CSV table of N, CA and C in Angstrom, one decimal:
chain,number,residue,atom,x,y,z
A,1,MET,N,-3.3,7.5,-18.0
A,1,MET,CA,-3.5,7.1,-16.6
A,1,MET,C,-2.6,8.0,-15.8
A,2,SER,N,-3.0,8.6,-14.7
A,2,SER,CA,-2.3,9.5,-13.9
A,2,SER,C,-1.2,8.7,-13.1
A,3,ILE,N,-0.2,9.4,-12.7
A,3,ILE,CA,0.9,8.8,-11.9
A,3,ILE,C,0.4,8.2,-10.6
A,4,ARG,N,-0.5,8.9,-10.0
A,4,ARG,CA,-1.1,8.3,-8.8
A,4,ARG,C,-1.7,7.0,-9.0
A,5,GLU,N,-2.4,6.8,-10.2
A,5,GLU,CA,-3.0,5.5,-10.5
A,5,GLU,C,-2.0,4.5,-10.8
A,6,LYS,N,-0.9,4.9,-11.5
A,6,LYS,CA,0.1,4.0,-11.9
A,6,LYS,C,0.8,3.5,-10.6
A,7,ILE,N,1.0,4.4,-9.6
A,7,ILE,CA,1.6,4.0,-8.4
A,7,ILE,C,0.7,3.0,-7.6
A,8,ALA,N,-0.6,3.3,-7.5
A,8,ALA,CA,-1.5,2.4,-6.8
A,8,ALA,C,-1.6,1.1,-7.5
A,9,ASP,N,-1.6,1.0,-8.8
A,9,ASP,CA,-1.6,-0.2,-9.6
A,9,ASP,C,-0.4,-1.0,-9.3
A,10,ASN,N,0.8,-0.3,-9.3
A,10,ASN,CA,2.0,-1.0,-9.0
A,10,ASN,C,2.0,-1.6,-7.6
A,11,LEU,N,1.5,-0.9,-6.6
A,11,LEU,CA,1.4,-1.5,-5.3
A,11,LEU,C,0.5,-2.8,-5.3
A,12,VAL,N,-0.6,-2.8,-6.0
A,12,VAL,CA,-1.4,-4.0,-6.0
A,12,VAL,C,-0.6,-5.1,-6.7
A,13,THR,N,0.0,-4.8,-7.8
A,13,THR,CA,0.7,-5.9,-8.5
A,13,THR,C,1.9,-6.4,-7.7
A,14,THR,N,2.6,-5.5,-7.0
A,14,THR,CA,3.7,-5.8,-6.1
A,14,THR,C,3.2,-6.7,-5.0
A,15,LEU,N,2.1,-6.4,-4.4
A,15,LEU,CA,1.6,-7.1,-3.2
A,15,LEU,C,1.1,-8.5,-3.7
A,16,GLN,N,0.5,-8.6,-4.9
A,16,GLN,CA,0.1,-9.8,-5.4
A,16,GLN,C,1.2,-10.8,-5.6
A,17,GLY,N,2.4,-10.3,-5.7
A,17,GLY,CA,3.6,-11.1,-5.9
A,17,GLY,C,4.3,-11.5,-4.6
A,18,VAL,N,3.7,-11.2,-3.5
A,18,VAL,CA,4.3,-11.6,-2.2
A,18,VAL,C,4.1,-13.1,-2.0
A,19,THR,N,5.2,-13.8,-1.9
A,19,THR,CA,5.1,-15.3,-1.7
A,19,THR,C,5.9,-15.8,-0.5
A,20,GLN,N,6.9,-15.0,0.0
A,20,GLN,CA,7.8,-15.4,1.1
A,20,GLN,C,7.9,-14.3,2.2
A,21,PRO,N,7.9,-14.6,3.4
A,21,PRO,CA,7.7,-15.9,4.1
A,21,PRO,C,6.2,-16.3,4.2
A,22,VAL,N,5.3,-15.5,3.6
A,22,VAL,CA,3.9,-15.9,3.6
A,22,VAL,C,3.4,-15.4,2.2
A,23,ALA,N,2.5,-16.2,1.6
A,23,ALA,CA,1.9,-15.9,0.3
A,23,ALA,C,0.6,-15.1,0.6
A,24,VAL,N,0.6,-13.9,0.0
A,24,VAL,CA,-0.7,-13.1,0.0
A,24,VAL,C,-1.6,-13.6,-1.0
A,25,LYS,N,-2.9,-13.8,-0.6
A,25,LYS,CA,-3.9,-14.5,-1.4
A,25,LYS,C,-4.8,-13.6,-2.1
A,26,TYR,N,-5.1,-12.4,-1.5
A,26,TYR,CA,-6.1,-11.5,-2.1
A,26,TYR,C,-5.7,-10.1,-1.9
A,27,VAL,N,-5.6,-9.3,-3.0
A,27,VAL,CA,-5.2,-7.9,-3.0
A,27,VAL,C,-6.1,-7.1,-3.9
A,28,THR,N,-6.7,-6.0,-3.4
A,28,THR,CA,-7.6,-5.2,-4.1
A,28,THR,C,-7.6,-3.8,-3.7
A,29,ARG,N,-8.1,-2.9,-4.5
A,29,ARG,CA,-8.3,-1.5,-4.2
A,29,ARG,C,-9.8,-1.2,-3.8
A,30,GLU,N,-10.6,-2.2,-4.0
A,30,GLU,CA,-12.1,-2.1,-3.7
A,30,GLU,C,-12.3,-2.6,-2.3
A,31,PRO,N,-13.1,-1.8,-1.5
A,31,PRO,CA,-13.4,-2.2,-0.1
A,31,PRO,C,-14.1,-3.6,-0.1
A,32,PHE,N,-13.8,-4.4,0.9
A,32,PHE,CA,-14.4,-5.7,1.1
A,32,PHE,C,-14.7,-6.0,2.5
A,33,ASP,N,-15.6,-6.9,2.8
A,33,ASP,CA,-15.9,-7.4,4.1
A,33,ASP,C,-15.1,-8.6,4.4
A,34,PHE,N,-14.1,-8.5,5.3
A,34,PHE,CA,-13.2,-9.6,5.6
A,34,PHE,C,-13.9,-10.8,6.2
A,35,GLU,N,-15.0,-10.6,6.8
A,35,GLU,CA,-15.8,-11.7,7.3
A,35,GLU,C,-16.4,-12.6,6.3
A,36,LYS,N,-16.5,-12.1,5.1
A,36,LYS,CA,-17.1,-12.9,4.0
A,36,LYS,C,-16.0,-13.6,3.1
A,37,LEU,N,-14.7,-13.4,3.5
A,37,LEU,CA,-13.7,-14.1,2.8
A,37,LEU,C,-13.6,-15.6,3.3
A,38,SER,N,-13.2,-16.5,2.4
A,38,SER,CA,-13.0,-17.9,2.8
A,38,SER,C,-11.6,-17.9,3.4
A,39,ASN,N,-11.3,-19.0,4.1
A,39,ASN,CA,-10.0,-19.2,4.7
A,39,ASN,C,-8.9,-19.2,3.7
A,40,ALA,N,-9.2,-19.6,2.5
A,40,ALA,CA,-8.2,-19.7,1.4
A,40,ALA,C,-7.9,-18.3,0.9
A,41,GLN,N,-8.6,-17.2,1.2
A,41,GLN,CA,-8.3,-15.9,0.7
A,41,GLN,C,-7.5,-15.1,1.7
A,42,PHE,N,-7.0,-15.7,2.8
A,42,PHE,CA,-6.2,-15.0,3.7
A,42,PHE,C,-4.7,-15.3,3.5
A,43,PRO,N,-3.8,-14.5,3.7
A,43,PRO,CA,-3.9,-13.0,4.0
A,43,PRO,C,-4.5,-12.2,2.9
A,44,ALA,N,-5.2,-11.2,3.3
A,44,ALA,CA,-5.9,-10.3,2.3
A,44,ALA,C,-5.5,-8.9,2.6
A,45,ILE,N,-5.4,-8.1,1.5
A,45,ILE,CA,-4.9,-6.7,1.6
A,45,ILE,C,-5.8,-5.8,0.8
A,46,LEU,N,-6.2,-4.7,1.4
A,46,LEU,CA,-6.9,-3.6,0.8
A,46,LEU,C,-5.9,-2.4,0.6
A,47,VAL,N,-5.7,-2.0,-0.6
A,47,VAL,CA,-4.8,-0.9,-0.9
A,47,VAL,C,-5.7,0.4,-1.0
A,48,ARG,N,-5.4,1.3,-0.1
A,48,ARG,CA,-6.3,2.5,-0.1
A,48,ARG,C,-5.5,3.8,-0.2
A,49,SER,N,-5.8,4.7,-1.2
A,49,SER,CA,-5.1,6.0,-1.2
A,49,SER,C,-5.6,6.8,0.0
A,50,ALA,N,-4.6,7.5,0.6
A,50,ALA,CA,-4.9,8.3,1.7
A,50,ALA,C,-4.6,9.8,1.4
A,51,ASP,N,-4.0,10.5,2.3
A,51,ASP,CA,-3.8,11.9,2.1
A,51,ASP,C,-2.6,12.2,1.2
A,52,GLU,N,-2.5,13.4,0.6
A,52,GLU,CA,-1.5,13.8,-0.3
A,52,GLU,C,-1.1,15.3,-0.1
A,53,ASP,N,0.2,15.6,-0.2
A,53,ASP,CA,0.7,16.9,-0.2
A,53,ASP,C,1.3,17.2,-1.5
A,54,ARG,N,1.1,18.4,-2.0
A,54,ARG,CA,1.8,18.8,-3.3
A,54,ARG,C,2.4,20.2,-3.1
A,55,THR,N,3.6,20.3,-3.8
A,55,THR,CA,4.3,21.6,-3.9
A,55,THR,C,4.8,21.8,-5.2
A,56,ASP,N,5.1,23.1,-5.6
A,56,ASP,CA,5.7,23.4,-6.9
A,56,ASP,C,7.2,23.2,-6.7
A,57,SER,N,7.8,22.5,-7.8
A,57,SER,CA,9.2,22.4,-7.8
A,57,SER,C,9.9,23.3,-8.9
A,58,THR,N,9.0,23.8,-9.8
A,58,THR,CA,9.5,24.8,-10.7
A,58,THR,C,8.4,25.9,-10.8
A,59,VAL,N,8.8,27.1,-11.1
A,59,VAL,CA,7.8,28.2,-11.2
A,59,VAL,C,7.8,28.8,-12.6
A,60,GLY,N,6.5,29.1,-13.0
A,60,GLY,CA,6.4,29.7,-14.3
A,60,GLY,C,6.0,28.7,-15.4
A,61,GLY,N,5.5,29.3,-16.5
A,61,GLY,CA,5.1,28.4,-17.6
A,61,GLY,C,3.8,27.7,-17.3
A,62,SER,N,3.2,27.2,-18.4
A,62,SER,CA,1.9,26.5,-18.2
A,62,SER,C,2.1,25.1,-17.8
A,63,LEU,N,3.3,24.5,-18.0
A,63,LEU,CA,3.5,23.1,-17.6
A,63,LEU,C,4.6,23.1,-16.5
A,64,SER,N,4.2,23.5,-15.3
A,64,SER,CA,5.2,23.5,-14.2
A,64,SER,C,5.4,22.2,-13.5
A,65,GLN,N,6.6,21.9,-13.1
A,65,GLN,CA,6.9,20.6,-12.4
A,65,GLN,C,6.4,20.8,-10.9
A,66,ARG,N,5.8,19.7,-10.5
A,66,ARG,CA,5.3,19.7,-9.1
A,66,ARG,C,5.8,18.4,-8.4
A,67,MET,N,6.0,18.5,-7.1
A,67,MET,CA,6.4,17.4,-6.3
A,67,MET,C,5.2,17.0,-5.4
A,68,ALA,N,5.0,15.7,-5.2
A,68,ALA,CA,3.9,15.3,-4.3
A,68,ALA,C,4.4,14.1,-3.4
A,69,THR,N,3.8,14.1,-2.2
A,69,THR,CA,3.9,12.9,-1.4
A,69,THR,C,2.5,12.4,-1.1
A,70,ILE,N,2.3,11.1,-1.4
A,70,ILE,CA,1.0,10.5,-1.2
A,70,ILE,C,1.2,9.3,-0.2
A,71,ASN,N,0.2,9.2,0.7
A,71,ASN,CA,0.2,8.1,1.6
A,71,ASN,C,-0.8,7.0,1.1
A,72,TYR,N,-0.4,5.8,1.3
A,72,TYR,CA,-1.3,4.7,1.0
A,72,TYR,C,-1.4,3.9,2.2
A,73,ASP,N,-2.6,3.5,2.6
A,73,ASP,CA,-2.8,2.6,3.7
A,73,ASP,C,-3.0,1.2,3.2
A,74,LEU,N,-2.3,0.2,3.7
A,74,LEU,CA,-2.4,-1.2,3.3
A,74,LEU,C,-3.2,-1.8,4.5
A,75,ILE,N,-4.5,-2.1,4.3
A,75,ILE,CA,-5.3,-2.7,5.4
A,75,ILE,C,-5.2,-4.2,5.2
A,76,CYS,N,-4.5,-4.8,6.1
A,76,CYS,CA,-4.2,-6.2,6.0
A,76,CYS,C,-4.9,-7.1,7.0
A,77,TYR,N,-5.3,-8.3,6.5
A,77,TYR,CA,-6.0,-9.2,7.4
A,77,TYR,C,-5.3,-10.6,7.3
A,78,VAL,N,-5.1,-11.2,8.5
A,78,VAL,CA,-4.5,-12.5,8.5
A,78,VAL,C,-5.5,-13.4,9.4
A,79,LYS,N,-5.4,-14.7,9.2
A,79,LYS,CA,-6.3,-15.6,10.0
A,79,LYS,C,-5.5,-16.8,10.4
A,80,GLY,N,-5.8,-17.2,11.6
A,80,GLY,CA,-5.2,-18.4,12.1
A,80,GLY,C,-5.1,-18.5,13.6
A,81,SER,N,-4.5,-19.5,14.1
A,81,SER,CA,-4.5,-19.7,15.6
A,81,SER,C,-3.3,-18.9,16.2
A,82,LYS,N,-2.3,-18.5,15.4
A,82,LYS,CA,-1.2,-17.7,15.9
A,82,LYS,C,-1.2,-16.4,15.2
A,83,ILE,N,-2.2,-15.5,15.6
A,83,ILE,CA,-2.4,-14.3,14.9
A,83,ILE,C,-1.2,-13.4,14.9
A,84,ASP,N,-0.5,-13.2,16.1
A,84,ASP,CA,0.6,-12.3,16.2
A,84,ASP,C,1.7,-12.8,15.2
A,85,THR,N,2.0,-14.1,15.2
A,85,THR,CA,3.0,-14.6,14.3
A,85,THR,C,2.6,-14.4,12.8
A,86,ALA,N,1.3,-14.6,12.5
A,86,ALA,CA,0.9,-14.3,11.1
A,86,ALA,C,1.0,-12.9,10.8
A,87,ARG,N,0.7,-12.0,11.7
A,87,ARG,CA,0.8,-10.5,11.4
A,87,ARG,C,2.3,-10.2,11.2
A,88,ASN,N,3.2,-10.7,12.0
A,88,ASN,CA,4.6,-10.4,11.9
A,88,ASN,C,5.2,-10.9,10.6
A,89,LEU,N,4.8,-12.1,10.2
A,89,LEU,CA,5.2,-12.7,8.9
A,89,LEU,C,4.7,-11.8,7.7
A,90,LEU,N,3.5,-11.4,7.8
A,90,LEU,CA,2.9,-10.6,6.7
A,90,LEU,C,3.6,-9.2,6.6
A,91,ILE,N,3.9,-8.6,7.8
A,91,ILE,CA,4.6,-7.3,7.8
A,91,ILE,C,6.0,-7.5,7.2
A,92,GLU,N,6.7,-8.5,7.5
A,92,GLU,CA,8.0,-8.8,7.0
A,92,GLU,C,8.0,-9.0,5.5
A,93,ALA,N,7.0,-9.8,5.0
A,93,ALA,CA,6.9,-10.1,3.6
A,93,ALA,C,6.6,-8.8,2.8
A,94,ILE,N,5.7,-8.0,3.3
A,94,ILE,CA,5.3,-6.7,2.6
A,94,ILE,C,6.5,-5.8,2.6
A,95,GLU,N,7.2,-5.6,3.7
A,95,GLU,CA,8.3,-4.7,3.7
A,95,GLU,C,9.4,-5.1,2.7
A,96,GLU,N,9.7,-6.4,2.7
A,96,GLU,CA,10.7,-6.9,1.7
A,96,GLU,C,10.3,-6.6,0.3
A,97,LYS,N,9.0,-6.9,0.0
A,97,LYS,CA,8.6,-6.7,-1.4
A,97,LYS,C,8.5,-5.2,-1.8
A,98,ILE,N,8.1,-4.4,-0.9
A,98,ILE,CA,8.0,-2.9,-1.2
A,98,ILE,C,9.4,-2.4,-1.4
A,99,ASP,N,10.3,-2.8,-0.5
A,99,ASP,CA,11.7,-2.3,-0.6
A,99,ASP,C,12.4,-2.7,-1.9
A,100,ALA,N,12.0,-3.8,-2.5
A,100,ALA,CA,12.6,-4.3,-3.7
A,100,ALA,C,12.6,-3.3,-4.9
A,101,ASP,N,11.6,-2.4,-4.9
A,101,ASP,CA,11.5,-1.4,-6.0
A,101,ASP,C,10.8,-0.2,-5.3
A,102,ARG,N,11.6,0.7,-4.8
A,102,ARG,CA,11.1,1.9,-4.1
A,102,ARG,C,10.6,2.9,-5.1
A,103,THR,N,10.9,2.7,-6.4
A,103,THR,CA,10.5,3.7,-7.5
A,103,THR,C,9.1,3.3,-8.0
A,104,ARG,N,8.5,2.3,-7.5
A,104,ARG,CA,7.1,1.9,-8.0
A,104,ARG,C,7.1,1.8,-9.5
A,105,GLY,N,8.0,1.0,-10.1
A,105,GLY,CA,8.0,0.9,-11.5
A,105,GLY,C,8.4,2.1,-12.3
A,106,LEU,N,9.3,2.9,-11.7
A,106,LEU,CA,9.9,4.1,-12.2
A,106,LEU,C,8.9,5.3,-12.2
A,107,ASN,N,7.8,5.2,-11.4
A,107,ASN,CA,6.8,6.2,-11.4
A,107,ASN,C,7.0,7.1,-10.1
A,108,ALA,N,7.9,6.7,-9.2
A,108,ALA,CA,8.1,7.5,-8.0
A,108,ALA,C,9.6,7.7,-7.8
A,109,LEU,N,9.9,8.6,-6.9
A,109,LEU,CA,11.2,8.9,-6.5
A,109,LEU,C,11.6,8.0,-5.3
A,110,ASP,N,10.7,7.7,-4.4
A,110,ASP,CA,11.0,6.9,-3.2
A,110,ASP,C,9.7,6.4,-2.6
A,111,THR,N,9.8,5.3,-1.9
A,111,THR,CA,8.7,4.7,-1.1
A,111,THR,C,9.2,4.4,0.3
A,112,GLN,N,8.5,4.8,1.3
A,112,GLN,CA,8.9,4.5,2.7
A,112,GLN,C,7.7,4.0,3.5
A,113,ILE,N,8.0,3.1,4.4
A,113,ILE,CA,7.0,2.7,5.3
A,113,ILE,C,7.0,3.7,6.5
A,114,LEU,N,5.9,4.3,6.7
A,114,LEU,CA,5.7,5.3,7.8
A,114,LEU,C,5.4,4.7,9.1
A,115,SER,N,4.4,3.8,9.1
A,115,SER,CA,3.9,3.3,10.4
A,115,SER,C,3.3,1.9,10.1
A,116,ILE,N,3.2,1.2,11.3
A,116,ILE,CA,2.5,-0.1,11.3
A,116,ILE,C,1.7,-0.2,12.5
A,117,GLU,N,0.4,-0.4,12.4
A,117,GLU,CA,-0.5,-0.5,13.5
A,117,GLU,C,-1.2,-1.9,13.5
A,118,THR,N,-1.4,-2.4,14.7
A,118,THR,CA,-2.1,-3.7,14.7
A,118,THR,C,-3.4,-3.5,15.5
A,119,ASP,N,-4.3,-4.5,15.4
A,119,ASP,CA,-5.6,-4.4,16.1
A,119,ASP,C,-5.5,-5.0,17.4
A,120,GLU,N,-4.4,-5.6,17.8
A,120,GLU,CA,-4.2,-6.2,19.1
A,120,GLU,C,-5.1,-7.3,19.4
A,121,GLY,N,-5.5,-8.0,18.4
A,121,GLY,CA,-6.4,-9.2,18.5
A,121,GLY,C,-7.8,-9.0,18.8
A,122,SER,N,-8.3,-7.7,18.5
A,122,SER,CA,-9.7,-7.4,18.8
A,122,SER,C,-10.7,-8.0,17.9
A,123,ILE,N,-10.3,-8.6,16.7
A,123,ILE,CA,-11.2,-9.2,15.8
A,123,ILE,C,-10.9,-10.7,15.6
A,124,ALA,N,-10.3,-11.3,16.7
A,124,ALA,CA,-9.9,-12.7,16.6
A,124,ALA,C,-11.1,-13.6,16.1
A,125,PRO,N,-10.9,-14.6,15.3
A,125,PRO,CA,-9.6,-15.2,14.9
A,125,PRO,C,-8.9,-14.6,13.7
A,126,VAL,N,-9.3,-13.4,13.4
A,126,VAL,CA,-8.7,-12.6,12.3
A,126,VAL,C,-7.9,-11.5,12.9
A,127,GLY,N,-6.7,-11.3,12.4
A,127,GLY,CA,-5.8,-10.2,12.9
A,127,GLY,C,-5.7,-9.2,11.8
A,128,GLY,N,-5.6,-7.9,12.3
A,128,GLY,CA,-5.5,-6.8,11.4
A,128,GLY,C,-4.3,-6.0,11.5
A,129,VAL,N,-3.8,-5.5,10.4
A,129,VAL,CA,-2.6,-4.6,10.4
A,129,VAL,C,-2.8,-3.5,9.4
A,130,ILE,N,-2.5,-2.3,9.8
A,130,ILE,CA,-2.5,-1.2,8.9
A,130,ILE,C,-1.1,-0.7,8.7
A,131,ILE,N,-0.6,-0.8,7.5
A,131,ILE,CA,0.8,-0.4,7.1
A,131,ILE,C,0.6,0.9,6.3
A,132,THR,N,1.1,2.0,6.7
A,132,THR,CA,1.0,3.2,6.0
A,132,THR,C,2.4,3.5,5.2
A,133,LEU,N,2.2,3.7,3.9
A,133,LEU,CA,3.4,3.9,3.0
A,133,LEU,C,3.3,5.4,2.6
A,134,ARG,N,4.5,6.0,2.4
A,134,ARG,CA,4.6,7.3,1.8
A,134,ARG,C,5.4,7.2,0.6
A,135,VAL,N,4.8,7.7,-0.5
A,135,VAL,CA,5.4,7.7,-1.8
A,135,VAL,C,5.7,9.1,-2.3
A,136,LEU,N,6.9,9.4,-2.7
A,136,LEU,CA,7.3,10.7,-3.2
A,136,LEU,C,7.4,10.6,-4.7
A,137,TYR,N,6.8,11.6,-5.4
A,137,TYR,CA,6.9,11.5,-6.9
A,137,TYR,C,6.8,12.9,-7.5
A,138,ASN,N,7.2,13.1,-8.7
A,138,ASN,CA,7.1,14.3,-9.5
A,138,ASN,C,6.1,14.1,-10.6
A,139,TYR,N,5.5,15.2,-10.9
A,139,TYR,CA,4.6,15.2,-12.1
A,139,TYR,C,4.6,16.6,-12.7
A,140,THR,N,4.1,16.7,-13.9
A,140,THR,CA,4.0,18.0,-14.6
A,140,THR,C,2.5,18.4,-14.6
A,141,ARG,N,2.3,19.5,-14.0
A,141,ARG,CA,0.9,20.0,-14.0
A,141,ARG,C,0.5,20.3,-15.4
A,142,GLY,N,-0.8,20.0,-15.7
A,142,GLY,CA,-1.3,20.2,-17.1
A,142,GLY,C,-1.2,19.0,-18.0
A,143,THR,N,-0.7,17.9,-17.4
A,143,THR,CA,-0.7,16.7,-18.2
A,143,THR,C,-1.3,15.6,-17.3
A,144,LEU,N,-1.7,14.5,-17.9
A,144,LEU,CA,-2.3,13.4,-17.1
A,144,LEU,C,-1.2,12.7,-16.3
């Protein structure tokens, strides 16, 4: 399994463990229609790999070290009568859980939250949040 896959899997597992101050009910890497989720499946999160930058960190040889930064978008949905409060609680819960292990299970050098965007209530009674994470990692070219 590639390091990118290990990092993505770690994010899913980490987010499935979010219980405070709000429990995340549904986390997946497969796209879904939030309108088809039951009330019991909110909050829900789609983990999506985004853009990636790669650079050489060593030169020469057939197995050179490379450094990469990959962004992941966490597409989050909350539901309820107090959407803004639900969004804020979910953002706080995700941030705390992500910061607990910035190495993504020893597969990365660092994890940072880059940005947080909200839908401003345009899909009420469901609220949306997109949290963009940046993960820095090393890998050896020529190996999985």
